[in-house]
Short mmCIF file of C-alpha atoms in Angstrom, two decimals:
data_model
loop_
_atom_site.label_atom_id
_atom_site.label_comp_id
_atom_site.label_asym_id
_atom_site.label_seq_id
_atom_site.Cartn_x
_atom_site.Cartn_y
_atom_site.Cartn_z
CA MET B 25 0.00 0.00 0.00
CA PHE B 26 2.81 2.40 0.93
CA THR B 27 6.32 2.61 -0.48
CA ASN B 28 9.54 3.54 1.29
CA ALA B 29 9.52 6.86 -0.57
CA ASP B 30 6.24 7.76 1.14
CA GLU B 31 8.12 8.25 4.40
CA LEU B 32 9.83 11.35 3.00
CA ARG B 33 8.70 14.60 1.37
CA HIS B 34 6.11 14.70 -1.41
CA PRO B 35 7.17 17.79 -3.41
CA ASP B 36 3.91 17.99 -5.39
CA VAL B 37 1.65 18.77 -2.42
CA ALA B 38 0.88 22.10 -0.75
CA VAL B 39 1.12 20.81 2.81
CA GLU B 40 2.65 17.80 4.54
CA ALA B 41 2.97 16.88 8.20
CA TRP B 42 4.86 14.42 10.40
CA TRP B 43 4.01 13.88 14.07
CA TRP B 44 5.55 11.69 16.77
CA TRP B 45 4.40 11.08 20.36
CA GLY B 46 5.74 9.02 23.26
CA TRP B 47 4.82 8.39 26.89
CA THR B 48 5.84 6.29 29.86
CA ALA B 49 3.80 3.30 31.03
CA ASP B 50 2.44 5.22 34.02
CA ALA B 51 1.68 8.29 31.87
CA ALA B 52 3.80 10.42 34.21
CA VAL B 53 5.96 11.74 31.36
CA GLY B 54 5.12 12.41 27.73
CA VAL B 55 6.79 14.02 24.74
CA PHE B 56 5.77 15.08 21.24
CA VAL B 57 7.33 16.50 18.07
CA GLY B 58 5.51 17.87 15.03
CA LEU B 59 6.65 19.27 11.67
CA GLU B 60 4.37 20.72 8.99
CA LEU B 61 5.75 21.89 5.64
CA ARG B 62 4.09 24.38 3.29
CA GLY B 63 6.50 24.83 0.42
CA ARG B 64 9.68 26.32 1.87
CA ARG B 65 7.95 27.47 5.07
CA PHE B 66 7.13 25.32 8.07
CA ASP B 67 5.59 25.04 11.50
CA TYR B 68 7.49 23.13 14.18
CA TRP B 69 6.39 22.04 17.63
CA ALA B 70 7.92 20.06 20.48
CA GLY B 71 6.76 19.56 24.02
CA LEU B 72 7.34 17.73 27.27
CA VAL B 73 4.90 17.07 30.11
CA ARG B 74 5.90 15.73 33.52
CA SER B 75 3.76 15.07 36.55
CA GLY B 76 4.05 18.00 38.95
CA GLU B 77 6.16 20.12 36.57
CA PRO B 78 5.38 23.00 34.17
CA TYR B 79 4.65 22.25 30.53
CA LEU B 80 7.76 22.68 28.36
CA TYR B 81 6.77 24.04 24.95
CA VAL B 82 8.78 24.81 21.80
CA GLU B 83 7.29 26.33 18.65
CA GLU B 84 8.42 27.93 15.41
CA LEU B 85 5.41 29.05 13.35
CA ASP B 86 5.63 30.03 9.69
CA GLY B 87 9.37 29.54 9.93
CA THR B 88 12.11 29.72 7.33
CA GLY B 89 15.36 27.82 7.16
CA LEU B 90 14.30 24.49 5.67
CA ARG B 91 17.41 22.43 4.87
CA ASP B 92 17.94 19.15 3.03
CA GLY B 93 15.62 16.34 3.98
CA LEU B 94 13.58 17.27 7.03
CA ASP B 95 16.15 19.39 8.86
CA ILE B 96 15.22 22.94 9.83
CA LYS B 97 17.50 25.76 10.94
CA PRO B 98 15.55 28.91 11.76
CA PRO B 99 17.28 31.59 13.84
CA GLU B 100 18.46 30.39 17.25
CA MET B 101 17.38 26.76 16.94
CA TRP B 102 17.87 23.54 15.02
CA ALA B 103 15.76 20.42 14.57
CA GLY B 104 16.30 17.24 12.60
CA HIS B 105 13.99 14.39 11.60
CA THR B 106 15.74 11.41 9.99
CA CYS B 107 14.14 8.25 8.64
CA ASP B 108 16.81 5.65 9.48
CA VAL B 109 14.82 2.65 8.22
CA PRO B 110 11.50 3.23 6.43
CA PHE B 111 8.50 2.25 8.54
CA THR B 112 10.88 0.95 11.22
CA GLN B 113 13.00 3.67 12.84
CA TRP B 114 13.20 7.47 13.04
CA SER B 115 15.75 9.68 14.80
CA LEU B 116 14.57 13.07 16.04
CA GLY B 117 16.54 15.86 17.66
CA ASN B 118 16.54 19.54 18.43
CA GLU B 119 18.52 22.26 20.15
CA ALA B 120 16.16 25.07 21.07
CA HIS B 121 14.81 27.45 23.66
CA GLY B 122 11.33 26.70 24.88
CA VAL B 123 9.18 28.08 27.66
CA LEU B 124 8.01 26.51 30.91
CA ILE B 125 4.28 27.21 31.24
CA ASP B 126 2.44 26.83 34.54
CA GLU B 127 -1.01 27.25 32.95
CA PRO B 128 -0.87 25.08 29.80
CA MET B 129 -4.26 26.16 28.46
CA GLN B 130 -2.82 29.63 27.86
CA THR B 131 -0.57 28.15 25.19
CA VAL B 132 -3.12 28.31 22.36
CA ARG B 133 -3.33 32.10 22.77
CA ARG B 134 -0.09 33.34 24.31
CA PRO B 135 2.55 30.77 25.20
CA TYR B 136 4.30 32.95 27.76
CA GLY B 137 6.49 31.36 30.40
CA ILE B 138 9.99 31.06 31.76
CA PRO B 139 12.57 30.65 28.95
CA ALA B 140 14.28 27.26 29.09
CA PRO B 141 17.04 25.79 26.90
CA VAL B 142 16.31 22.22 25.83
CA THR B 143 17.75 19.45 23.66
CA PHE B 144 15.68 16.50 22.43
CA ASP B 145 17.34 13.22 21.40
CA ILE B 146 14.67 10.69 20.42
CA GLU B 147 14.74 7.27 18.79
CA TRP B 148 11.35 6.09 17.53
CA TYR B 149 10.91 2.37 16.74
CA ALA B 150 7.93 0.73 15.06
CA ALA B 151 6.01 -1.99 16.89
CA ALA B 152 3.58 -2.83 14.07
CA ALA B 153 2.97 -2.08 10.41
CA ALA B 154 1.64 1.32 9.38
CA THR B 155 -2.10 1.56 8.78
CA ALA B 156 -3.94 3.89 6.42
CA ILE B 157 -5.73 7.04 7.59
CA PRO B 158 -7.14 9.87 5.44
CA HIS B 159 -4.28 11.45 3.46
CA GLY B 160 -1.58 9.15 4.87
CA TYR B 161 -0.89 6.65 7.61
CA GLU B 162 -0.29 6.13 11.31
CA GLN B 163 1.88 3.67 13.20
CA VAL B 164 2.34 2.49 16.77
CA GLY B 165 5.78 2.01 18.24
CA GLU B 166 8.19 2.52 21.11
CA ILE B 167 10.31 5.48 22.10
CA ASP B 168 13.75 5.83 23.67
CA ALA B 169 14.53 9.46 24.46
CA GLU B 170 16.78 11.76 26.41
CA ILE B 171 15.64 15.32 27.06
CA GLU B 172 18.43 17.62 28.23
CA LEU B 173 17.15 20.35 30.53
CA SER B 174 18.93 23.05 32.50
CA ASP B 175 18.76 20.89 35.64
CA GLY B 176 19.86 17.61 34.06
CA VAL B 177 18.92 14.90 31.58
CA LEU B 178 15.53 13.20 31.64
CA ALA B 179 15.43 9.67 30.19
CA LEU B 180 12.16 8.41 28.77
CA ASP B 181 11.12 5.10 27.27
CA GLY B 182 7.68 3.72 26.62
CA SER B 183 4.90 3.47 24.07
CA ALA B 184 4.76 5.66 20.99
CA HIS B 185 2.63 6.67 18.03
CA ARG B 186 3.21 8.63 14.85
CA VAL B 187 1.28 10.11 11.93
CA HIS B 188 2.33 11.20 8.44
CA VAL B 189 -0.12 12.95 6.11
CA TRP B 190 0.27 14.88 2.87
CA GLY B 191 -2.10 16.98 0.80
CA ALA B 192 -3.84 18.13 3.99
CA PRO B 193 -2.69 19.31 7.43
CA TYR B 194 -2.95 17.04 10.44
CA LEU B 195 -5.94 18.29 12.45
CA PRO B 196 -6.75 15.85 15.27
CA ALA B 197 -10.42 15.43 16.12
CA ALA B 198 -10.88 13.22 19.18
CA LEU B 199 -14.59 12.59 19.73
CA ALA B 200 -14.29 12.84 23.51
CA MET B 201 -11.72 14.49 25.75
CA PRO B 202 -11.12 13.55 29.39
CA ILE B 203 -11.83 15.83 32.32
CA GLY B 204 -10.11 16.12 35.69
CA ASP B 205 -7.83 18.34 37.73
CA GLU B 206 -4.74 16.13 37.46
CA LEU B 207 -4.60 15.81 33.68
CA MET B 208 -1.40 16.79 31.88
CA TRP B 209 -2.35 19.12 29.05
CA ALA B 210 0.01 20.00 26.20
CA PRO B 211 -1.88 22.33 23.83
CA TYR B 212 -0.22 23.99 20.87
CA ARG B 213 -0.96 26.88 18.52
CA ARG B 214 -1.31 26.73 14.77
CA HIS B 215 -0.45 29.60 12.44
CA HIS B 216 -4.00 30.27 11.20
CA ALA B 217 -6.13 31.16 14.26
CA ARG B 218 -6.56 27.59 15.35
CA GLY B 219 -5.30 25.72 18.36
CA VAL B 220 -5.06 22.08 19.38
CA LEU B 221 -6.05 20.89 22.85
CA GLN B 222 -3.83 17.90 23.56
CA VAL B 223 -3.68 15.79 26.72
CA LEU B 224 -1.74 12.76 27.92
CA THR B 225 -3.78 9.83 29.24
CA ARG B 226 -2.84 6.31 30.31
CA GLU B 227 -3.89 5.12 26.85
CA GLY B 228 -1.70 7.72 25.15
CA TRP B 229 -2.22 11.18 23.68
CA LEU B 230 -5.63 12.58 22.74
CA ALA B 231 -6.20 15.85 20.88
CA ARG B 232 -8.88 18.01 19.33
CA THR B 233 -8.55 21.02 17.04
CA VAL B 234 -10.41 24.17 18.10
CA ASP B 235 -11.08 27.51 16.42
CA LEU B 236 -9.90 30.58 18.31
CA PRO B 237 -12.03 33.74 18.43
#
């Protein structure tokens, strides 16, 4: 159904997106990375949630500095996304400055917080074959990651998921979202007056796209 070339860029489409998520078995730590290309411009997101800690959020919206493959080098940051073995292994990394946000729901409007340098080093491994979704495919897997923070290195391994779509943006639309005071939210902004409410659960990440007034 899919070829190895489908893992990489499709130059004949207006928009293309790759997303990766991972989380620990107890859902106490979760991480995500997203890249959306629109010609030579892009949106980039990365985030980390930890029980009892602020939400760490990195974004570069409508950015420039697209390099070969899926590497990006906008001012003051770098991020790479390498397909090591098609449908089997990806390597993801970044060196960036994010913000630590105490009230995550503010992120979709104004992601203000305490500046924080961060480095992601993530290995994503497939656990099953990719399955078709509208405009692309998704795949379950496992993650082995190290997140370098100002106060040390956080190691993370656990379950994982990824999505790759082309010809349309990735706009998650979970039918039901959980409620509760102890949930770990990781929302993110999009460049066109939309936001995504994203939350880590014991079953993995759930998300829903919302319009902003």
